[in-house]
mmCIF file of C-alpha atoms in Angstrom:
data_model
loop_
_atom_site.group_PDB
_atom_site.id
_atom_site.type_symbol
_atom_site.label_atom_id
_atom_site.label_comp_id
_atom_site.label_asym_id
_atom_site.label_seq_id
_atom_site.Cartn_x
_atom_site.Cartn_y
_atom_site.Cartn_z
ATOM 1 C CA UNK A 1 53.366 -59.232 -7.034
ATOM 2 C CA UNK A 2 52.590 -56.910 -3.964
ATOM 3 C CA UNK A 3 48.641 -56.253 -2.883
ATOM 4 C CA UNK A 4 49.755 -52.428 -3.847
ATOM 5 C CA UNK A 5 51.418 -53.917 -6.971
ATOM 6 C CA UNK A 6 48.207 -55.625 -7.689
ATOM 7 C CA UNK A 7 45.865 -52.834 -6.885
ATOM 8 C CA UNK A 8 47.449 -50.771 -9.270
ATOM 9 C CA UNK A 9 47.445 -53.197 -12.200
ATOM 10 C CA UNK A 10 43.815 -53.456 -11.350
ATOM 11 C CA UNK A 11 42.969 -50.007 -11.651
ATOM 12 C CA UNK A 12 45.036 -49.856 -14.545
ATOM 13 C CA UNK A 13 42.685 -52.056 -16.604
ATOM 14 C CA UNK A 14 39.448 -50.792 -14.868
ATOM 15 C CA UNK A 15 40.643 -47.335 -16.590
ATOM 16 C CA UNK A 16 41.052 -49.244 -19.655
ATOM 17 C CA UNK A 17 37.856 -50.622 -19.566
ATOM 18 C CA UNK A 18 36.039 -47.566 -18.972
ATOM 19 C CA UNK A 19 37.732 -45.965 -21.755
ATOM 20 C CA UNK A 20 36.278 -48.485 -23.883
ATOM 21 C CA UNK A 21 33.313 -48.266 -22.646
ATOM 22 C CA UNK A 22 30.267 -47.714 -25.521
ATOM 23 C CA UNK A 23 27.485 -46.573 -22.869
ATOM 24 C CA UNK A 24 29.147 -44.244 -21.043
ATOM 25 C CA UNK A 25 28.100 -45.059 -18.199
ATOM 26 C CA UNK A 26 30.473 -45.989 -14.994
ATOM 27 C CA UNK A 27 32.787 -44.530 -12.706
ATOM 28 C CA UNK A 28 34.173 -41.300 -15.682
ATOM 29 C CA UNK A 29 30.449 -40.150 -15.824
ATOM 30 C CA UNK A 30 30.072 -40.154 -12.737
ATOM 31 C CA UNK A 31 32.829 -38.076 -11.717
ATOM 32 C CA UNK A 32 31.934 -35.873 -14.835
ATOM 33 C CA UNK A 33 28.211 -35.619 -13.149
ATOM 34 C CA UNK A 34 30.130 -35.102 -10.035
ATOM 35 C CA UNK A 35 31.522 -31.776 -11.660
ATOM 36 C CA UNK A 36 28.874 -30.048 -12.791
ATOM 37 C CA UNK A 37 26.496 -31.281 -9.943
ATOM 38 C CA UNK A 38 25.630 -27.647 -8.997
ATOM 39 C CA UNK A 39 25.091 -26.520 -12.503
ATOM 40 C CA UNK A 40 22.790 -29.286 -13.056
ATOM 41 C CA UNK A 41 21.019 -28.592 -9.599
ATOM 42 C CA UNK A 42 20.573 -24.969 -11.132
ATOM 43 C CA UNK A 43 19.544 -25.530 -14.466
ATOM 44 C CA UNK A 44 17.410 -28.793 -13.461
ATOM 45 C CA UNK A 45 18.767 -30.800 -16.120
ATOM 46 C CA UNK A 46 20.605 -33.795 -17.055
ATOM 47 C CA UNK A 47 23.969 -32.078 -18.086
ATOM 48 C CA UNK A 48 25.012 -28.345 -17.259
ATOM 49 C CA UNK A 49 25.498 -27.265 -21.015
ATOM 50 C CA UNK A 50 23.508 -24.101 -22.064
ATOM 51 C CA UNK A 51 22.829 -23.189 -25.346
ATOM 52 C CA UNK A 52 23.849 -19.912 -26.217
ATOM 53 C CA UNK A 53 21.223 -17.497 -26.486
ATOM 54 C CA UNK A 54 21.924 -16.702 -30.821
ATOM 55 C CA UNK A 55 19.386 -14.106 -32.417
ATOM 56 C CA UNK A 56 17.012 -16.151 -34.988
ATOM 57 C CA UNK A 57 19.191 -18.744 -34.108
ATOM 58 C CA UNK A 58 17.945 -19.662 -30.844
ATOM 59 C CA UNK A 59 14.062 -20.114 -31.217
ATOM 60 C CA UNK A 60 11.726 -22.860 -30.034
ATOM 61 C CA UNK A 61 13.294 -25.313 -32.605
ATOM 62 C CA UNK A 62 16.780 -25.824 -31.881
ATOM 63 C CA UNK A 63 15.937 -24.808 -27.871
ATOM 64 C CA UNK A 64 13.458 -27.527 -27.468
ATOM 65 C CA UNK A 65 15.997 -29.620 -29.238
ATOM 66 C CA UNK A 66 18.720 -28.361 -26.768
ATOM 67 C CA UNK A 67 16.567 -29.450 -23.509
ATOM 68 C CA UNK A 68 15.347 -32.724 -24.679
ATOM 69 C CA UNK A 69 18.893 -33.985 -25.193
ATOM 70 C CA UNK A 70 19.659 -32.926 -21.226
ATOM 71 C CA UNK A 71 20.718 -29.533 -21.920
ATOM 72 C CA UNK A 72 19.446 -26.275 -21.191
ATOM 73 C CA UNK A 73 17.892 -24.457 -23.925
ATOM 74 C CA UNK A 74 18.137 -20.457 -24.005
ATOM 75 C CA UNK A 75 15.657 -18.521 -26.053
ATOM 76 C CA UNK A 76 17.170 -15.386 -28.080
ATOM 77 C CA UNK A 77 14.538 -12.512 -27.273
ATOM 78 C CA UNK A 78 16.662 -9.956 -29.027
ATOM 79 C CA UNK A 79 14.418 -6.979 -30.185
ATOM 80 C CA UNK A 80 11.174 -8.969 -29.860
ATOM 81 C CA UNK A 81 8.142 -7.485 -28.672
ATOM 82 C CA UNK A 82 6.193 -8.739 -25.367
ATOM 83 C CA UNK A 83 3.822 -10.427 -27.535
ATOM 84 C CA UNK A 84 6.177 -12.014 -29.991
ATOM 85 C CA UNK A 85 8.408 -13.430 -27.092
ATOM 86 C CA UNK A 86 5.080 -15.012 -25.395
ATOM 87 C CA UNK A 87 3.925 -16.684 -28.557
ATOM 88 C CA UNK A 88 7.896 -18.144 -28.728
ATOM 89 C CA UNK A 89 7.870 -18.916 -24.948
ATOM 90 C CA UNK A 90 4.275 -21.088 -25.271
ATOM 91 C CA UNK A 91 5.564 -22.609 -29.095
ATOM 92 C CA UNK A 92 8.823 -23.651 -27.128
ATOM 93 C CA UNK A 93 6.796 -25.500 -24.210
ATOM 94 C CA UNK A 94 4.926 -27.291 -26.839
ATOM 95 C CA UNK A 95 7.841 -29.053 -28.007
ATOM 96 C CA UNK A 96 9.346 -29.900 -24.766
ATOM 97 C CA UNK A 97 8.358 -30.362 -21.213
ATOM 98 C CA UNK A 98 12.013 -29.655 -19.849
ATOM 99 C CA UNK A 99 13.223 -26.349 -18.123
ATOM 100 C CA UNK A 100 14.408 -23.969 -20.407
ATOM 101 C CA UNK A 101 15.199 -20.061 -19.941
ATOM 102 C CA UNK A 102 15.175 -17.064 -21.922
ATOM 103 C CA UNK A 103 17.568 -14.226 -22.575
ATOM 104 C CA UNK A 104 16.456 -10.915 -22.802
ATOM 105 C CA UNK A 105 18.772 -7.699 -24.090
ATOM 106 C CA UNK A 106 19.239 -5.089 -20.806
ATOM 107 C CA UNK A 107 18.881 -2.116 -23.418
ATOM 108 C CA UNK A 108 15.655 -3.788 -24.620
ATOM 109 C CA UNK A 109 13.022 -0.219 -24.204
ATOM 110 C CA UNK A 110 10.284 -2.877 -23.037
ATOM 111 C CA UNK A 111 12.721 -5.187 -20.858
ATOM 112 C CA UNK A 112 10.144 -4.757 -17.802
ATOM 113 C CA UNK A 113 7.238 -5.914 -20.086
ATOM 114 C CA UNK A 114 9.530 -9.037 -21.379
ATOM 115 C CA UNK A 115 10.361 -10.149 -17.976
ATOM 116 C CA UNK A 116 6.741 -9.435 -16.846
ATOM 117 C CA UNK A 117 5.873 -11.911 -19.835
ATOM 118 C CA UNK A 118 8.712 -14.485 -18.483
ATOM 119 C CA UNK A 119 6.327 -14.535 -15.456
ATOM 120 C CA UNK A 120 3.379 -14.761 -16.717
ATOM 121 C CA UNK A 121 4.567 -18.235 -18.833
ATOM 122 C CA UNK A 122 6.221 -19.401 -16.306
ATOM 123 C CA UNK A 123 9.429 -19.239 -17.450
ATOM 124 C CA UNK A 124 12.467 -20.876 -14.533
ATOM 125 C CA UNK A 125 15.201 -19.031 -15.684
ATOM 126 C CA UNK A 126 16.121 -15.584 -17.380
ATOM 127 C CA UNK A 127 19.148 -14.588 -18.431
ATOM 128 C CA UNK A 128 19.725 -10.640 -18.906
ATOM 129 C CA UNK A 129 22.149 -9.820 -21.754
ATOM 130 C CA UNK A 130 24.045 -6.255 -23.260
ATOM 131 C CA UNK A 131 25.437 -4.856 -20.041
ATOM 132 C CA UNK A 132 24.938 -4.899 -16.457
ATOM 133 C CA UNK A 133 21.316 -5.001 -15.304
ATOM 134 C CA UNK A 134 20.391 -3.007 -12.634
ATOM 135 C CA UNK A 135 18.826 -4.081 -8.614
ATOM 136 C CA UNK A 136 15.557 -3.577 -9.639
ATOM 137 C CA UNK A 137 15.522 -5.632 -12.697
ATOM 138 C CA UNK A 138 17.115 -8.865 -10.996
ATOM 139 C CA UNK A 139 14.624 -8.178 -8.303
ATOM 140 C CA UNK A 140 11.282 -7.947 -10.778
ATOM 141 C CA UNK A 141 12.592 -11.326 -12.039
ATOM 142 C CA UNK A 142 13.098 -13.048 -8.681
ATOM 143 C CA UNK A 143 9.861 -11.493 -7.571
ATOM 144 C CA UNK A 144 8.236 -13.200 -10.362
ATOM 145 C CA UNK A 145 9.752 -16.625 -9.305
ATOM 146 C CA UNK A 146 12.373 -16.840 -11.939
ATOM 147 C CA UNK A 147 16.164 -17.476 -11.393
ATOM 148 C CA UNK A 148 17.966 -14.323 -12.614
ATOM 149 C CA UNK A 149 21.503 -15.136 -14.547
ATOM 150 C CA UNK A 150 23.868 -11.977 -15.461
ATOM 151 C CA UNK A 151 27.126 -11.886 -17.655
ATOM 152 C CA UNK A 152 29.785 -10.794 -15.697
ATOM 153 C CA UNK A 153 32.816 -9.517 -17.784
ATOM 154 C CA UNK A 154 35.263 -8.900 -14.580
ATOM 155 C CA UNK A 155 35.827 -10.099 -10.759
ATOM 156 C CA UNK A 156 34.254 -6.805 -9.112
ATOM 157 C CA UNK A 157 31.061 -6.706 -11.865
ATOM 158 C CA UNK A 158 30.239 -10.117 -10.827
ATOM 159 C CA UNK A 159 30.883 -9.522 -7.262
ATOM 160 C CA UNK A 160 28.555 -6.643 -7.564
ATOM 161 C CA UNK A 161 25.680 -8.465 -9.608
ATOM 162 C CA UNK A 162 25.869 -11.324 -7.129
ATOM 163 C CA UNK A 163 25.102 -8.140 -4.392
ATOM 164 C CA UNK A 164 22.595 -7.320 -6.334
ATOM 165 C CA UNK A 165 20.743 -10.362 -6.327
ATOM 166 C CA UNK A 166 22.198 -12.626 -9.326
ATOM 167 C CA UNK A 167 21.512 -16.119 -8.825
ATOM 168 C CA UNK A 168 23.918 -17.136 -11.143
ATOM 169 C CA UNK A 169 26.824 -15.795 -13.668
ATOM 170 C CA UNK A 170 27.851 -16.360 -17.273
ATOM 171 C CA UNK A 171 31.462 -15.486 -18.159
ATOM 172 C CA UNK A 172 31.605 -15.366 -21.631
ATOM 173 C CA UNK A 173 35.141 -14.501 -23.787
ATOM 174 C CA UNK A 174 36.236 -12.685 -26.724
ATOM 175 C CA UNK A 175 36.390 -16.208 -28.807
ATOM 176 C CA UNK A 176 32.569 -15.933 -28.385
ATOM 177 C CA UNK A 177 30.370 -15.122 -31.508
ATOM 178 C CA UNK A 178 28.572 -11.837 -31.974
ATOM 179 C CA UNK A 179 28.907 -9.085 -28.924
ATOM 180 C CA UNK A 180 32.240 -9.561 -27.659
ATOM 181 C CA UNK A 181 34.637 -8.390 -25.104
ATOM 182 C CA UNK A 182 38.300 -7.706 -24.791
ATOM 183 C CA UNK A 183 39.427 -10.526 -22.459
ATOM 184 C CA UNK A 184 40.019 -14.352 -23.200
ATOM 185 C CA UNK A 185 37.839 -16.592 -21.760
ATOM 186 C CA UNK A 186 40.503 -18.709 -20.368
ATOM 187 C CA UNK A 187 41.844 -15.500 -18.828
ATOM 188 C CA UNK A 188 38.548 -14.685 -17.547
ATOM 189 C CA UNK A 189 37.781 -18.288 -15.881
ATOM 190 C CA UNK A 190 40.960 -17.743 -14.059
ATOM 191 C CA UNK A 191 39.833 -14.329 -12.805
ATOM 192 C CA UNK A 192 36.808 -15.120 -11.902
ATOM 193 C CA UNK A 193 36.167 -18.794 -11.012
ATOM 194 C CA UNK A 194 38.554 -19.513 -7.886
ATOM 195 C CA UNK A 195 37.490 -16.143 -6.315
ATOM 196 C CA UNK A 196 33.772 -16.248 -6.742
ATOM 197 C CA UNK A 197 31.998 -19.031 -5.385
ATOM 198 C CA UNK A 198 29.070 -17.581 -3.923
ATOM 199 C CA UNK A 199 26.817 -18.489 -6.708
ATOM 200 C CA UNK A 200 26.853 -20.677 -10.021
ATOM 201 C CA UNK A 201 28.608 -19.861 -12.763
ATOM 202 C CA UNK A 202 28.914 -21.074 -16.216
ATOM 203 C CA UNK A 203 31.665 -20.099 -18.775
ATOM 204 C CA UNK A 204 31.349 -19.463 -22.340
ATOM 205 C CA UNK A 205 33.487 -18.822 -25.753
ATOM 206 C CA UNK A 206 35.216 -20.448 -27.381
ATOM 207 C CA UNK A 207 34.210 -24.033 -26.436
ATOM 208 C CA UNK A 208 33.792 -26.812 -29.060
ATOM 209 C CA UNK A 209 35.377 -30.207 -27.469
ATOM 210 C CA UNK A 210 34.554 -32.118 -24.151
ATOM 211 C CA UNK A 211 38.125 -31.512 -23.111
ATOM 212 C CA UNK A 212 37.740 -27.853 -22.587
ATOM 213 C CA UNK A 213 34.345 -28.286 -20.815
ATOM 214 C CA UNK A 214 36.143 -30.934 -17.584
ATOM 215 C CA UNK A 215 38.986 -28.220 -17.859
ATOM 216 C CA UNK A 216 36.454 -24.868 -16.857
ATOM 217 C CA UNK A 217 34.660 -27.532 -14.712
ATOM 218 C CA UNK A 218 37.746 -28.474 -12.626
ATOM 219 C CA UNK A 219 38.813 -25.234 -12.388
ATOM 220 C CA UNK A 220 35.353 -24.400 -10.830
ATOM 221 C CA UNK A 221 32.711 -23.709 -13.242
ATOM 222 C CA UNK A 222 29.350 -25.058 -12.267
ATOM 223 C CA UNK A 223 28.623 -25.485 -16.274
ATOM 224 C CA UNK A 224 29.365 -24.106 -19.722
ATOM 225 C CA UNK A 225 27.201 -22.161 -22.504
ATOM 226 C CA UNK A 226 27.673 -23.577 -26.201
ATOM 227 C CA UNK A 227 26.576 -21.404 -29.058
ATOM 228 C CA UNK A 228 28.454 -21.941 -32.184
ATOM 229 C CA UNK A 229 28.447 -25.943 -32.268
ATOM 230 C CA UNK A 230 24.925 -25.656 -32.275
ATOM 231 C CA UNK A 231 24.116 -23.614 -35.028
ATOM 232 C CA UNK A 232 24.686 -26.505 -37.853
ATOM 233 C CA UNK A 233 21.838 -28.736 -35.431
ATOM 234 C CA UNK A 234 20.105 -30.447 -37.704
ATOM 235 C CA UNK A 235 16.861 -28.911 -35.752
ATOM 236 C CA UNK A 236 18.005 -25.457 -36.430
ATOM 237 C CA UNK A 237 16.185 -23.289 -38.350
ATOM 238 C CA UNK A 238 18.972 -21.602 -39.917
ATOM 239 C CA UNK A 239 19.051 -21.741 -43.798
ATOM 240 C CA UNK A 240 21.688 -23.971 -45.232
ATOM 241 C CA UNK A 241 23.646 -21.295 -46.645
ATOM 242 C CA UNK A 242 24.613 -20.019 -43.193
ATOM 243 C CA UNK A 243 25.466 -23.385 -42.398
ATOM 244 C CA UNK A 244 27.201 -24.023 -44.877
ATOM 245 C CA UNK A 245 29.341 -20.900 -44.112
ATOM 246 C CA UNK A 246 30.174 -22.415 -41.104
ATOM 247 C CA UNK A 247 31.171 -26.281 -41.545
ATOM 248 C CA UNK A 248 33.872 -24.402 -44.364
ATOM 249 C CA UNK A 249 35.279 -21.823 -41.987
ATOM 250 C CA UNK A 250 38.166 -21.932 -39.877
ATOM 251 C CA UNK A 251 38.869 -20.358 -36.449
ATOM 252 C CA UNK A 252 41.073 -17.652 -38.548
ATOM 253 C CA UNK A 253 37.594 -16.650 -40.262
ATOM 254 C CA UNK A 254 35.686 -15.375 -37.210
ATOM 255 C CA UNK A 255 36.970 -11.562 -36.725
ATOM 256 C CA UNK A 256 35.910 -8.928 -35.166
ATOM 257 C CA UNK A 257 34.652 -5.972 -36.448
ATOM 258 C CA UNK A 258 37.247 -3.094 -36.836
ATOM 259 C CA UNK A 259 36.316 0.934 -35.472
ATOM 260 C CA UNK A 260 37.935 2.790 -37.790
ATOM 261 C CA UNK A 261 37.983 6.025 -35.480
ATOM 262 C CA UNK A 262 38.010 6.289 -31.464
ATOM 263 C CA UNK A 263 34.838 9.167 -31.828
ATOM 264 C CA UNK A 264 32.667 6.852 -33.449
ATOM 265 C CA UNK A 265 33.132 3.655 -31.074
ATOM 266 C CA UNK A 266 31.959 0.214 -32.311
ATOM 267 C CA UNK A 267 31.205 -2.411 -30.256
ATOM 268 C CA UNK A 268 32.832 -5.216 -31.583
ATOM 269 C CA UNK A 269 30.876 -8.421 -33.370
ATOM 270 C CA UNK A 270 32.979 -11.056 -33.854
ATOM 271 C CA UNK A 271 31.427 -12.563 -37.538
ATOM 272 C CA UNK A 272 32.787 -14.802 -40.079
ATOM 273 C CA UNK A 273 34.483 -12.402 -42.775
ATOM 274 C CA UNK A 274 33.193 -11.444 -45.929
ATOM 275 C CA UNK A 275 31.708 -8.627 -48.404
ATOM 276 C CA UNK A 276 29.607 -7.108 -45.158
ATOM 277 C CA UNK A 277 32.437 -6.832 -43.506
ATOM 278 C CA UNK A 278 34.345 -5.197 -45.965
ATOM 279 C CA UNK A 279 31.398 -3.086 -46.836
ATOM 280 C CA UNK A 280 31.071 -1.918 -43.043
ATOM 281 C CA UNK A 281 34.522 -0.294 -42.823
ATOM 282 C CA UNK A 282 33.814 1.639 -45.998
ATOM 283 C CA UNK A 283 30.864 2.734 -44.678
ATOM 284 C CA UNK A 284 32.259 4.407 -41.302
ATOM 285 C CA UNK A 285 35.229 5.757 -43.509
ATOM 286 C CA UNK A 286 31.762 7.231 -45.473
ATOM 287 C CA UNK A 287 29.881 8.885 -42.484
ATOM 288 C CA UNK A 288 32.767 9.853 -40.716
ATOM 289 C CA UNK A 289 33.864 12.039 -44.051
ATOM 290 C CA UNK A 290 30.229 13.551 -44.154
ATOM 291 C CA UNK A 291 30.699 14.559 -40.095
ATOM 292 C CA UNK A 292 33.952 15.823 -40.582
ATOM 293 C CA UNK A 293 32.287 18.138 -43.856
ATOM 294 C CA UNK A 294 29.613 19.333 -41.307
ATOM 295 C CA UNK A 295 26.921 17.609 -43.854
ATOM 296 C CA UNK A 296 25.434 15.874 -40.294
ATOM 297 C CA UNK A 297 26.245 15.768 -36.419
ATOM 298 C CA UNK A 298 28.387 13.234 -34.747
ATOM 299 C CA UNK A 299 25.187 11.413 -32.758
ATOM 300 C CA UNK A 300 23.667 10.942 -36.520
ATOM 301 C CA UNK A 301 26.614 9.581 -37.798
ATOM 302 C CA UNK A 302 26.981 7.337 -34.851
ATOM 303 C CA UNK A 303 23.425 6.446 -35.283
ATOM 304 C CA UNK A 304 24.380 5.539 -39.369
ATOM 305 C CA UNK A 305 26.742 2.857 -37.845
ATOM 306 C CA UNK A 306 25.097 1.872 -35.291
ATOM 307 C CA UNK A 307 22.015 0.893 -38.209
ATOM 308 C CA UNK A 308 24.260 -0.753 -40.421
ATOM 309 C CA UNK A 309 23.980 -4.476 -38.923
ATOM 310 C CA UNK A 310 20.237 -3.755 -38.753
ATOM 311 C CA UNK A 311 18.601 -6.764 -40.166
ATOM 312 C CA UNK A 312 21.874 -8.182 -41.545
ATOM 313 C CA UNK A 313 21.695 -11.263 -39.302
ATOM 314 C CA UNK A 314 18.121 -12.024 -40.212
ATOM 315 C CA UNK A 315 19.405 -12.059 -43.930
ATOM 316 C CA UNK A 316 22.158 -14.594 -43.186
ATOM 317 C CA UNK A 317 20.133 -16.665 -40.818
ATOM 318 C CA UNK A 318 16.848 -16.889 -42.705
ATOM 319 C CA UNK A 319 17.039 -15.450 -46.382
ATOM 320 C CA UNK A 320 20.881 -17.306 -46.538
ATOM 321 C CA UNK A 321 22.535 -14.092 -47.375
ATOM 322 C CA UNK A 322 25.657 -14.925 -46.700
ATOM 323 C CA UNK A 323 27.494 -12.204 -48.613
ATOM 324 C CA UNK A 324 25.654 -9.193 -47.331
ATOM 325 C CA UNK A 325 23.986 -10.777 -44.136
ATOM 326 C CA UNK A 326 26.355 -10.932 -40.625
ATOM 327 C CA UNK A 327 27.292 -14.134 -39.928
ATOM 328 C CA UNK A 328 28.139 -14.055 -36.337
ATOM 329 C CA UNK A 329 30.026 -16.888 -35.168
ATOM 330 C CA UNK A 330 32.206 -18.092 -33.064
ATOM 331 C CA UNK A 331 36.201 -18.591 -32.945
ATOM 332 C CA UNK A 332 35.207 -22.325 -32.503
ATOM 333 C CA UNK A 333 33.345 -22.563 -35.751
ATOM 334 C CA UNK A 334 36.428 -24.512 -37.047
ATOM 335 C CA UNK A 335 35.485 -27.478 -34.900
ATOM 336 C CA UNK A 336 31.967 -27.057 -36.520
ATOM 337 C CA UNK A 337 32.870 -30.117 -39.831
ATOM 338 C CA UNK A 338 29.034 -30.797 -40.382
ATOM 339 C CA UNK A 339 25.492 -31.047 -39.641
ATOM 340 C CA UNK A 340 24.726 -33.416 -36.811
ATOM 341 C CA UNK A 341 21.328 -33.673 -34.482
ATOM 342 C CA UNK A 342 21.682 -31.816 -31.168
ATOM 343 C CA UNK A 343 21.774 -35.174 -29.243
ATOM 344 C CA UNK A 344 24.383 -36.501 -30.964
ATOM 345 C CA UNK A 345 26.583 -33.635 -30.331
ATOM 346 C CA UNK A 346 26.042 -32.862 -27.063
ATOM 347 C CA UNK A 347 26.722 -37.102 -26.588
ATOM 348 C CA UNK A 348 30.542 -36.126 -28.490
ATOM 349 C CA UNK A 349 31.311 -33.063 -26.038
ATOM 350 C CA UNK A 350 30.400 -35.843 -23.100
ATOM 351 C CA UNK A 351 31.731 -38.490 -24.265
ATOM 352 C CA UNK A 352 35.351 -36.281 -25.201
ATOM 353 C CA UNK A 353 35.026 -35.128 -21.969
ATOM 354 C CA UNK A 354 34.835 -38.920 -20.191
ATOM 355 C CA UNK A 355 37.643 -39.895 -22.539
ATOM 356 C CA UNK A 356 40.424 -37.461 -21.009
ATOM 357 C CA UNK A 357 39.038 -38.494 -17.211
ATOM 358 C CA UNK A 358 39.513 -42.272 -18.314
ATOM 359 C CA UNK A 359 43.065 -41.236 -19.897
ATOM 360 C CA UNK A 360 43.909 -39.880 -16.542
ATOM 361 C CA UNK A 361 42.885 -42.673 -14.860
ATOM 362 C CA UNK A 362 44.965 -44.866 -17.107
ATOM 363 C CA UNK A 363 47.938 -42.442 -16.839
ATOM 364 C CA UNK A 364 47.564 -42.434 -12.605
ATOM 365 C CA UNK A 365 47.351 -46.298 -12.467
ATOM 366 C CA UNK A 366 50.383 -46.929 -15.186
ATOM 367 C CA UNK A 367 52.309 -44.343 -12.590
ATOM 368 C CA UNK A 368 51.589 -46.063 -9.416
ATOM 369 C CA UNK A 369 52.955 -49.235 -11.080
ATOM 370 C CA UNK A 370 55.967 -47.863 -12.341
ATOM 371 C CA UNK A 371 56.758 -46.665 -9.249
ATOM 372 C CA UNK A 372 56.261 -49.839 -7.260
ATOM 373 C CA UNK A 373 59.215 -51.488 -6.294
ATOM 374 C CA UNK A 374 60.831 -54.294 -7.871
ATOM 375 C CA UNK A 375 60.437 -57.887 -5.520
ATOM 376 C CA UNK A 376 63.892 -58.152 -3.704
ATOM 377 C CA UNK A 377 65.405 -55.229 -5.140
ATOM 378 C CA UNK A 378 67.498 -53.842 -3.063
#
């Protein structure tokens, strides 16, 4: 046997090894820790997974939860008031003493007050949701010491965020749950992530294996967000009707909301089907009848539809409505089979993720000794 005969066989059954290996620890994690070194460096955490910022989803429970296991936790502000979101900010740092960050909506009427509140707890990282935040709002969060984190649905928005003082980016596709855009997130992370390096940024929808998290990372993501394999954590609050809703669904399930008329837009929710959403597209067929009859203006009727999701979430998260209620998920909800503790499945997404690094490893080392040559052949 050649030495380069040799060093292949050897690497061959190191790749083995590791593959087999129950810790996780060795030369796969640390190229895996190699990959997301600058999200990590960001976020201050073990691993650069983020939880996904879900409304009465995401509250100190399953946050704390999130950033104990190595993760980054993500408070859901949604429409809560300055106070509320500073008695959630303090009952979150009671129940861990890792960095965690919290997402506020850019619409929000008191989004100065909420990020003046971010400040005033101490709070490392805030994420602004629901369009494009202006100059001055990244800059009242920097000035308060906080890093600011934007979504960026194209190349030139993010370019222009990052101008404006974004510290880092989230890139989230229409496979996400809830508030969705038109573009795939794998389309998007090859818009985006070989042309914008100047900053961090993290890439979300969508994602519910290991496999897909080394893909975004080798294609230049400094991390992922995770919203929808988190919901059925055992430390989430949500009732077990909603989670039950989604360890039965499928992928097919999650749909978007249909706009039954171009003068009445609807921005899209992507939800788990069912009498709501049935219910909803009767309803704009409804309004839109009474504009058209001159019984109210166009801006009420847009208001009507705009109301109709008001409080549905809440019924399906807490009260377990789950007929009437919105139950926003994900398109990865089909890789949500049942309830598991946070650590446990952010250990699965790493460990999925080590086992396709150690497969390549094993494939590399079974090609360089294939393609050694034969002693005296010719």
């Amino acid at each position: 046997m050649t030495d380069a005969t040799s060093h292949a066989a050897e690497a061959l059954a190191q790749a083995r090894l590791e593959q087999s290996r129950p810790d996780g620890a060795g030369p796969n994690r640390a190229r895996l820790d190699r990959l997301w070194q600058r999200g990590r460096d960001f976020l201050g955490t073990r691993t650069a997974v983020m939880g996904g910022a879900m409304s009465w989803v995401s509250e100190r429970h399953l946050v704390s939860a999130i950033s104990n296991a190595g993760g980054f936790g993500v408070l859901a502000c949604g429409s809560m008031a300055p106070d509320q979101l500073a008695v959630e900010i303090a009952g979150t740092r009671a129940l861990t003493d890792k960095p965690f960050g919290v997402n506020v909506i850019n619409m929000h009427p008191a989004l100065d007050q909420l990020i003046d509140v971010c400040r005033e707890q101490g709070v490392g990282h805030v994420v602004v949701a629901g369009g494009l935040p202006s100059g001055a709002t990244l800059r009242r969060i920097k000035d308060g010491g906080a890093k600011a984190m934007a979504f960026a649905p194209t190349l030139t928005a993010g370019r222009r965020l990052v101008k404006h003082g974004a510290d880092a980016l989230v890139i989230e596709g229409t496979e996400a749950g809830g508030h969705i855009g038109p573009v795939s997130t794998t389309v998007l992370a090859q818009e985006i992530l070989p042309d914008l390096r100047e900053v961090p940024v993290f890439v979300a929808g969508g994602i519910g294996r290991g496999e897909a998290i080394l893909s975004y990372l080798e294609l230049g993501a400094a991390g992922v967000q995770v919203g929808t394999r988190f919901v059925c954590a055992t430390e989430c609050v949500a009732h077990p009707n909603f989670k039950q809703a989604f360890i039965r669904a499928s992928a097919r399930d999650a749909q978007p909301s249909v706009q039954i008329d171009p003068r009445f837009p609807v921005i899209p929710v992507r939800a788990l089907a069912n009498e709501a959403s049935k219910r909803f597209m009767e309803f704009q067929r409804d309004v839109i009848a009474k504009v058209d009859a001159g019984a109210m203006s166009r801006d009420e009727g847009m208001l009507e539809i705009e109301h109709f999701w008001a409080g549905a979430l809440r019924r399906a998260v807490i009260e377990g409505d789950v007929e009437t209620g919105s139950l926003m998920a994900g398109q990865s909800v089909g890789l949500v089979t049942r309830e598991q503790p946070v650590a446990e499945i952010l250990a699965e997404l790493i460990a999925q993720a080590e086992s396709a690094l150690a497969r390549r490893a094993m494939d590399e080392a079974s090609l360089s000794l294939m393609a050694e040559p034969t002693v005296g052949a010719l």
